[in-house]
Amino acid sequence: MFKLCKRDNMVDLKRLAVNIRTVVFIGTFLIPALLYFVISNHATSNVRSYQTIPKWTSELYESTDSAANNRKRLSHAVQKVRLLCVIMTMEKDLATKVAAVNDTWVPRCDKYLYIITTKEKRNDFMSLDIPDKRQNLALKMRKVFTTIYEQYMDQFDYVLKCDDDTYVIVENLKFLLWHYDANKPSYFGFHFNKFIDSGYMSGGAGYVISNKGIRLLVERGYQHGVCDLEKHEDDPDNSEDVETGRCLQTVGVPPLSSLDADGRETFHPYPLERHLDGHLPGFMFSWAKHSIRKGDGCCSKYSISFHYVPPHAIYYLHHVLYKTTVFGLNHDEDLIRPVFNSENVVFETR
Ligand SMILES: *[C@@H]1O[C@H](CO)[C@@H](O)[C@H](O)[C@H]1NC(C)=O
């Protein structure tokens, strides 16, 4: 009898302990978790979020089709991304810098326009009558984007803006862009975390804006006068890339990641050799949104652009990339795992 009683007490104690544990569990985990769920859902209810179509999951990387067929399908889809390239230049550089880019990467764009202050009218020119001065670059870009909006909106998915000493690997750029939707606002490039809350993309490394992004930039930013060119104390020259970034932020076009899946950069503000040995000006280390790496970590295998490349090096790079190969290299890796570190994009639409 006594023994039994003792055992019952123990059972009761155990039960009590279990009940206390349950209450503690509900109090410390379940209720906060529920609260978090309710609050976070409420907080995001007026923000539209969308998955930036990581197409590999459904369409390609899980496909059971043969590698050869997948390769064909992927390259077909990537080629369909329509890219309009605008290249800033000056009349004095036509025979040297323009000749080099025009002989190499530029014809890989679906359409291209050299932005130039001249009276000459040519099919591949967008002729401006704004004097060639650094302080006029922002004004020029507004003119360029407005003209694109007025004349070319149905001819492209993305616009690339770069300089006549930029080398662009167009196929890699299209491959990155294929992951996204041109009917959503987006903005890509080498990301500087400076001057503007959301940062801006380096003009020399080249930046890319989606069709929808151009529409918002011109309709809301320029035509509604939301983005008037004002003087900013920290950027007295109104650098064109800063001004473009500022206006894109104002009209709700988000800067998106162009890092690869290993976190390496694809757009580069300097030539390859300088990113490799890390011989870069000091501001690069403090302004860059993602910390600068040198050596192999500097540059994605799927790199998109390099800046400050003189004409002879434009030809050099082109030859190494397209006219040289190495026996036995595996070219199928772009099919096997995701290449880019593409993110879920959450931003407010106005
Ligand atoms: C670029 O190359 C095309 C094709 O070779 C040529 O017709 C055109 O005149 C060139 N443009 C410039 C600005 O050199």
PDB file of N, CA, C and O and ligand atoms in Angstrom, residues 98 102 112 114 122 124-125, ligand 1:
ATOM      1  N   VAL A  98      36.312  53.074 -80.224  1.00  0.00           N
ATOM      2  CA  VAL A  98      35.077  52.562 -80.827  1.00  0.00           C
ATOM      3  C   VAL A  98      35.400  51.456 -81.831  1.00  0.00           C
ATOM      4  O   VAL A  98      34.713  50.432 -81.887  1.00  0.00           O
ATOM      5  N   ASN A 102      33.729  47.871 -81.447  1.00  0.00           N
ATOM      6  CA  ASN A 102      32.846  47.564 -82.583  1.00  0.00           C
ATOM      7  C   ASN A 102      33.324  46.323 -83.348  1.00  0.00           C
ATOM      8  O   ASN A 102      32.546  45.626 -83.969  1.00  0.00           O
ATOM      9  N   TYR A 112      22.653  48.158 -81.001  1.00  0.00           N
ATOM     10  CA  TYR A 112      23.605  49.006 -80.287  1.00  0.00           C
ATOM     11  C   TYR A 112      23.598  50.410 -80.831  1.00  0.00           C
ATOM     12  O   TYR A 112      23.320  50.645 -82.010  1.00  0.00           O
ATOM     13  N   TYR A 114      25.937  54.101 -80.425  1.00  0.00           N
ATOM     14  CA  TYR A 114      27.024  54.891 -79.854  1.00  0.00           C
ATOM     15  C   TYR A 114      26.478  56.273 -79.548  1.00  0.00           C
ATOM     16  O   TYR A 114      25.904  56.929 -80.427  1.00  0.00           O
ATOM     17  N   ARG A 122      23.883  58.704 -88.305  1.00  0.00           N
ATOM     18  CA  ARG A 122      24.195  57.343 -88.737  1.00  0.00           C
ATOM     19  C   ARG A 122      23.303  56.374 -87.997  1.00  0.00           C
ATOM     20  O   ARG A 122      22.856  56.658 -86.895  1.00  0.00           O
ATOM     21  N   ASP A 124      23.978  53.652 -86.438  1.00  0.00           N
ATOM     22  CA  ASP A 124      24.449  53.154 -85.140  1.00  0.00           C
ATOM     23  C   ASP A 124      24.874  54.290 -84.197  1.00  0.00           C
ATOM     24  O   ASP A 124      25.544  54.062 -83.210  1.00  0.00           O
ATOM     25  N   PHE A 125      24.434  55.517 -84.507  1.00  0.00           N
ATOM     26  CA  PHE A 125      24.694  56.659 -83.622  1.00  0.00           C
ATOM     27  C   PHE A 125      23.402  57.131 -82.969  1.00  0.00           C
ATOM     28  O   PHE A 125      22.354  57.117 -83.608  1.00  0.00           O
TER      29      PHE A 125
HETATM   30  C1  LIG B   1      30.679  48.924 -86.641  1.00  0.00           C
HETATM   31  O1  LIG B   1      30.763  47.770 -87.415  1.00  0.00           O
HETATM   32  C2  LIG B   1      29.798  47.705 -88.459  1.00  0.00           C
HETATM   33  C3  LIG B   1      29.909  46.337 -89.114  1.00  0.00           C
HETATM   34  O2  LIG B   1      31.206  46.057 -89.465  1.00  0.00           O
HETATM   35  C4  LIG B   1      30.034  48.853 -89.420  1.00  0.00           C
HETATM   36  O3  LIG B   1      29.075  48.814 -90.467  1.00  0.00           O
HETATM   37  C5  LIG B   1      29.907  50.157 -88.669  1.00  0.00           C
HETATM   38  O4  LIG B   1      30.202  51.260 -89.501  1.00  0.00           O
HETATM   39  C6  LIG B   1      30.841  50.181 -87.462  1.00  0.00           C
HETATM   40  N1  LIG B   1      30.524  51.339 -86.654  1.00  0.00           N
HETATM   41  C7  LIG B   1      31.447  52.184 -86.193  1.00  0.00           C
HETATM   42  C8  LIG B   1      30.929  53.338 -85.405  1.00  0.00           C
HETATM   43  O5  LIG B   1      32.644  52.051 -86.369  1.00  0.00           O
END
